[in-house]
């Protein structure tokens, strides 16, 4: 089976089943990390949250593609600061203070960042504030009153390559690294889930 933002087109070309990405993530977590209570998955274009309970089906939530808590939002603000996302991560390691940045819309966020630059706020503080804004937006949009319980699993390429974003989420949630499930390949969980889903539903194929 095939998943991912470009997966539907490939699934049609190859005549394979398409499985939505968050369903694949849930499948992988259920089989590999069964003690997980909450999953937060941030990709380039959207973010997802899964609440797992043993006595009922998982509560799966996704934001819209235009929402602020995504990798694209980080890319836009990193470019405004003449940084790569990795450079933004390195800068955030040196921050001493956080500032409010609008996170629902990239346009408003850029206005806030430009205002901070005009006030000569250290770029390291702005970088950390961007990650803080992503955490606030993602949590406010997707949790909607549900408790985010450990063990918490963070996955997706954004978390895999930006450890300062992981710290921002833990800081906002009041959790520590001891509350985290650390997947071996956090960027590849949906792909693993797609393979498991295909095997479980007998959609395997040979080339």
mmCIF file of C-alpha atoms in Angstrom:
data_model
loop_
_atom_site.group_PDB
_atom_site.id
_atom_site.type_symbol
_atom_site.label_atom_id
_atom_site.label_comp_id
_atom_site.label_asym_id
_atom_site.label_seq_id
_atom_site.Cartn_x
_atom_site.Cartn_y
_atom_site.Cartn_z
ATOM 1 C CA UNK A 1 0.000 0.000 0.000
ATOM 2 C CA UNK A 2 1.026 3.617 -0.541
ATOM 3 C CA UNK A 3 0.763 6.684 1.696
ATOM 4 C CA UNK A 4 1.993 10.283 1.861
ATOM 5 C CA UNK A 5 1.004 13.591 0.266
ATOM 6 C CA UNK A 6 2.011 12.370 -3.198
ATOM 7 C CA UNK A 7 0.951 8.795 -2.577
ATOM 8 C CA UNK A 8 -2.470 8.940 -4.182
ATOM 9 C CA UNK A 9 -1.042 9.606 -7.632
ATOM 10 C CA UNK A 10 1.520 6.820 -7.269
ATOM 11 C CA UNK A 11 -1.132 4.421 -5.996
ATOM 12 C CA UNK A 12 -3.183 4.996 -9.164
ATOM 13 C CA UNK A 13 -0.177 4.537 -11.435
ATOM 14 C CA UNK A 14 0.890 1.325 -9.702
ATOM 15 C CA UNK A 15 -2.654 0.040 -9.030
ATOM 16 C CA UNK A 16 -1.976 -0.188 -5.282
ATOM 17 C CA UNK A 17 -4.231 0.708 -2.335
ATOM 18 C CA UNK A 18 -3.797 4.209 -0.911
ATOM 19 C CA UNK A 19 -3.947 4.563 2.889
ATOM 20 C CA UNK A 20 -4.203 7.969 4.561
ATOM 21 C CA UNK A 21 -0.975 8.923 6.326
ATOM 22 C CA UNK A 22 -2.359 9.305 9.843
ATOM 23 C CA UNK A 23 -3.999 5.859 9.598
ATOM 24 C CA UNK A 24 -0.585 4.426 8.712
ATOM 25 C CA UNK A 25 1.059 6.217 11.638
ATOM 26 C CA UNK A 26 -1.563 4.793 13.976
ATOM 27 C CA UNK A 27 -0.950 1.295 12.598
ATOM 28 C CA UNK A 28 2.818 1.544 13.154
ATOM 29 C CA UNK A 29 2.478 2.962 16.671
ATOM 30 C CA UNK A 30 -0.098 0.337 17.641
ATOM 31 C CA UNK A 31 2.213 -2.497 16.596
ATOM 32 C CA UNK A 32 5.665 -1.151 17.526
ATOM 33 C CA UNK A 33 5.011 1.216 20.455
ATOM 34 C CA UNK A 34 1.892 -0.176 22.187
ATOM 35 C CA UNK A 35 2.394 1.800 25.433
ATOM 36 C CA UNK A 36 1.988 5.140 23.630
ATOM 37 C CA UNK A 37 -0.921 7.283 24.871
ATOM 38 C CA UNK A 38 -0.577 10.311 22.573
ATOM 39 C CA UNK A 39 0.998 10.802 19.148
ATOM 40 C CA UNK A 40 1.864 14.182 17.616
ATOM 41 C CA UNK A 41 2.966 14.035 13.983
ATOM 42 C CA UNK A 42 4.116 17.171 12.158
ATOM 43 C CA UNK A 43 4.794 17.069 8.451
ATOM 44 C CA UNK A 44 5.583 19.662 5.839
ATOM 45 C CA UNK A 45 1.969 20.491 5.032
ATOM 46 C CA UNK A 46 -0.138 19.376 7.980
ATOM 47 C CA UNK A 47 -0.035 18.127 11.549
ATOM 48 C CA UNK A 48 -1.835 15.278 13.242
ATOM 49 C CA UNK A 49 -2.629 14.132 16.763
ATOM 50 C CA UNK A 50 -3.748 10.665 17.882
ATOM 51 C CA UNK A 51 -5.187 9.876 21.324
ATOM 52 C CA UNK A 52 -4.862 6.155 22.049
ATOM 53 C CA UNK A 53 -6.956 4.248 24.599
ATOM 54 C CA UNK A 54 -7.192 0.521 25.183
ATOM 55 C CA UNK A 55 -10.986 0.518 25.558
ATOM 56 C CA UNK A 56 -12.039 2.470 22.455
ATOM 57 C CA UNK A 57 -10.910 3.316 18.902
ATOM 58 C CA UNK A 58 -8.187 5.956 18.522
ATOM 59 C CA UNK A 59 -9.232 9.604 18.405
ATOM 60 C CA UNK A 60 -7.489 10.914 15.272
ATOM 61 C CA UNK A 61 -7.298 14.634 14.474
ATOM 62 C CA UNK A 62 -5.734 16.636 11.650
ATOM 63 C CA UNK A 63 -5.390 20.317 10.878
ATOM 64 C CA UNK A 64 -5.915 22.034 7.533
ATOM 65 C CA UNK A 65 -3.084 22.452 5.068
ATOM 66 C CA UNK A 66 -3.006 26.223 5.644
ATOM 67 C CA UNK A 67 -2.611 26.014 9.426
ATOM 68 C CA UNK A 68 0.453 27.413 11.145
ATOM 69 C CA UNK A 69 1.696 24.356 13.016
ATOM 70 C CA UNK A 70 3.495 22.731 10.086
ATOM 71 C CA UNK A 71 6.925 22.395 8.536
ATOM 72 C CA UNK A 72 6.005 24.860 5.784
ATOM 73 C CA UNK A 73 5.369 27.521 8.441
ATOM 74 C CA UNK A 74 8.859 26.936 9.856
ATOM 75 C CA UNK A 75 10.375 27.048 6.352
ATOM 76 C CA UNK A 76 8.750 30.428 5.641
ATOM 77 C CA UNK A 77 9.978 32.049 8.851
ATOM 78 C CA UNK A 78 13.445 30.516 8.530
ATOM 79 C CA UNK A 79 13.715 32.050 5.046
ATOM 80 C CA UNK A 80 12.641 35.428 6.443
ATOM 81 C CA UNK A 81 15.573 35.195 8.866
ATOM 82 C CA UNK A 82 17.932 34.081 6.050
ATOM 83 C CA UNK A 83 18.314 30.696 7.716
ATOM 84 C CA UNK A 84 17.752 27.089 6.827
ATOM 85 C CA UNK A 85 15.501 25.136 9.216
ATOM 86 C CA UNK A 86 18.662 23.509 10.579
ATOM 87 C CA UNK A 87 20.208 26.948 11.089
ATOM 88 C CA UNK A 88 17.064 28.039 12.913
ATOM 89 C CA UNK A 89 17.441 25.000 15.166
ATOM 90 C CA UNK A 90 21.080 25.864 15.974
ATOM 91 C CA UNK A 91 20.142 29.465 16.782
ATOM 92 C CA UNK A 92 17.306 28.390 19.073
ATOM 93 C CA UNK A 93 19.807 26.491 21.220
ATOM 94 C CA UNK A 94 21.244 29.859 22.295
ATOM 95 C CA UNK A 95 17.994 31.667 23.187
ATOM 96 C CA UNK A 96 17.448 33.404 26.517
ATOM 97 C CA UNK A 97 13.870 34.676 26.118
ATOM 98 C CA UNK A 98 10.659 33.837 24.255
ATOM 99 C CA UNK A 99 8.448 36.366 22.459
ATOM 100 C CA UNK A 100 4.839 35.980 21.234
ATOM 101 C CA UNK A 101 4.520 35.268 17.508
ATOM 102 C CA UNK A 102 1.182 34.796 15.749
ATOM 103 C CA UNK A 103 0.962 31.199 14.639
ATOM 104 C CA UNK A 104 -2.381 30.795 12.885
ATOM 105 C CA UNK A 105 -1.208 32.537 9.716
ATOM 106 C CA UNK A 106 2.195 32.884 8.094
ATOM 107 C CA UNK A 107 1.472 36.486 7.048
ATOM 108 C CA UNK A 108 0.785 37.617 10.619
ATOM 109 C CA UNK A 109 3.763 35.630 11.865
ATOM 110 C CA UNK A 110 6.083 37.354 9.388
ATOM 111 C CA UNK A 111 4.783 40.730 10.581
ATOM 112 C CA UNK A 112 5.596 39.777 14.184
ATOM 113 C CA UNK A 113 9.073 38.533 13.225
ATOM 114 C CA UNK A 114 9.832 41.718 11.268
ATOM 115 C CA UNK A 115 8.703 43.768 14.273
ATOM 116 C CA UNK A 116 11.061 41.800 16.541
ATOM 117 C CA UNK A 117 13.928 42.335 14.089
ATOM 118 C CA UNK A 118 13.239 46.073 13.988
ATOM 119 C CA UNK A 119 13.538 46.106 17.798
ATOM 120 C CA UNK A 120 16.936 44.365 17.557
ATOM 121 C CA UNK A 121 15.704 41.286 19.396
ATOM 122 C CA UNK A 122 18.428 38.592 19.167
ATOM 123 C CA UNK A 123 17.816 36.224 16.266
ATOM 124 C CA UNK A 124 18.351 33.273 18.607
ATOM 125 C CA UNK A 125 15.360 34.419 20.681
ATOM 126 C CA UNK A 126 13.268 34.840 17.525
ATOM 127 C CA UNK A 127 14.204 31.338 16.364
ATOM 128 C CA UNK A 128 13.143 29.778 19.669
ATOM 129 C CA UNK A 129 9.957 31.870 19.609
ATOM 130 C CA UNK A 130 9.085 30.445 16.181
ATOM 131 C CA UNK A 131 9.296 26.904 17.555
ATOM 132 C CA UNK A 132 7.272 27.952 20.612
ATOM 133 C CA UNK A 133 4.589 29.406 18.315
ATOM 134 C CA UNK A 134 4.397 26.151 16.335
ATOM 135 C CA UNK A 135 3.935 24.164 19.553
ATOM 136 C CA UNK A 136 1.195 26.496 20.801
ATOM 137 C CA UNK A 137 -0.647 26.431 17.462
ATOM 138 C CA UNK A 138 -0.460 22.670 17.057
ATOM 139 C CA UNK A 139 -1.569 21.929 20.621
ATOM 140 C CA UNK A 140 -4.380 24.488 20.676
ATOM 141 C CA UNK A 141 -5.724 23.396 17.294
ATOM 142 C CA UNK A 142 -5.608 19.632 17.754
ATOM 143 C CA UNK A 143 -5.983 18.858 21.462
ATOM 144 C CA UNK A 144 -9.219 20.867 21.913
ATOM 145 C CA UNK A 145 -9.499 20.112 25.611
ATOM 146 C CA UNK A 146 -8.242 16.525 25.530
ATOM 147 C CA UNK A 147 -5.423 15.714 27.921
ATOM 148 C CA UNK A 148 -2.096 14.950 26.253
ATOM 149 C CA UNK A 149 -0.877 12.034 28.348
ATOM 150 C CA UNK A 150 2.488 10.291 28.366
ATOM 151 C CA UNK A 151 3.853 8.225 26.981
ATOM 152 C CA UNK A 152 4.069 10.802 24.214
ATOM 153 C CA UNK A 153 5.428 9.921 20.774
ATOM 154 C CA UNK A 154 6.603 12.722 18.460
ATOM 155 C CA UNK A 155 7.116 11.769 14.827
ATOM 156 C CA UNK A 156 7.396 13.206 11.344
ATOM 157 C CA UNK A 157 10.335 14.776 9.578
ATOM 158 C CA UNK A 158 9.950 18.102 11.381
ATOM 159 C CA UNK A 159 10.516 16.522 14.796
ATOM 160 C CA UNK A 160 13.190 14.187 13.423
ATOM 161 C CA UNK A 161 15.415 17.020 12.219
ATOM 162 C CA UNK A 162 14.576 19.879 14.612
ATOM 163 C CA UNK A 163 15.307 18.780 18.202
ATOM 164 C CA UNK A 164 14.696 22.310 19.508
ATOM 165 C CA UNK A 165 11.077 21.937 18.382
ATOM 166 C CA UNK A 166 10.831 18.791 20.519
ATOM 167 C CA UNK A 167 12.076 20.829 23.499
ATOM 168 C CA UNK A 168 9.494 23.533 22.748
ATOM 169 C CA UNK A 169 6.646 20.999 22.877
ATOM 170 C CA UNK A 170 7.909 19.482 26.112
ATOM 171 C CA UNK A 171 8.266 22.955 27.634
ATOM 172 C CA UNK A 172 4.692 23.953 26.721
ATOM 173 C CA UNK A 173 3.285 20.613 27.933
ATOM 174 C CA UNK A 174 5.301 20.601 31.159
ATOM 175 C CA UNK A 175 6.755 17.193 30.297
ATOM 176 C CA UNK A 176 10.307 15.853 30.260
ATOM 177 C CA UNK A 177 12.268 13.598 27.941
ATOM 178 C CA UNK A 178 11.397 10.708 30.279
ATOM 179 C CA UNK A 179 7.774 11.041 29.098
ATOM 180 C CA UNK A 180 8.766 10.539 25.446
ATOM 181 C CA UNK A 181 8.685 7.460 23.283
ATOM 182 C CA UNK A 182 11.604 7.869 20.880
ATOM 183 C CA UNK A 183 10.984 6.005 17.611
ATOM 184 C CA UNK A 184 13.990 4.598 15.804
ATOM 185 C CA UNK A 185 12.950 6.279 12.527
ATOM 186 C CA UNK A 186 10.491 9.090 13.410
ATOM 187 C CA UNK A 187 10.328 10.387 9.838
ATOM 188 C CA UNK A 188 9.412 6.949 8.469
ATOM 189 C CA UNK A 189 6.583 5.815 10.772
ATOM 190 C CA UNK A 190 3.848 6.370 8.132
ATOM 191 C CA UNK A 191 5.858 4.340 5.608
ATOM 192 C CA UNK A 192 6.298 1.532 8.138
ATOM 193 C CA UNK A 193 2.589 1.692 8.887
ATOM 194 C CA UNK A 194 1.737 1.480 5.189
ATOM 195 C CA UNK A 195 3.825 -1.685 4.889
ATOM 196 C CA UNK A 196 2.177 -3.173 7.986
ATOM 197 C CA UNK A 197 -1.288 -2.153 6.837
ATOM 198 C CA UNK A 198 -0.727 -3.738 3.439
ATOM 199 C CA UNK A 199 0.531 -6.955 5.003
ATOM 200 C CA UNK A 200 -2.341 -7.149 7.479
ATOM 201 C CA UNK A 201 -4.922 -6.554 4.752
ATOM 202 C CA UNK A 202 -3.238 -8.841 2.224
ATOM 203 C CA UNK A 203 -2.321 -6.108 -0.241
ATOM 204 C CA UNK A 204 1.319 -7.130 -0.545
ATOM 205 C CA UNK A 205 2.733 -7.363 -4.066
ATOM 206 C CA UNK A 206 5.900 -8.484 -5.772
ATOM 207 C CA UNK A 207 7.893 -6.758 -8.488
#
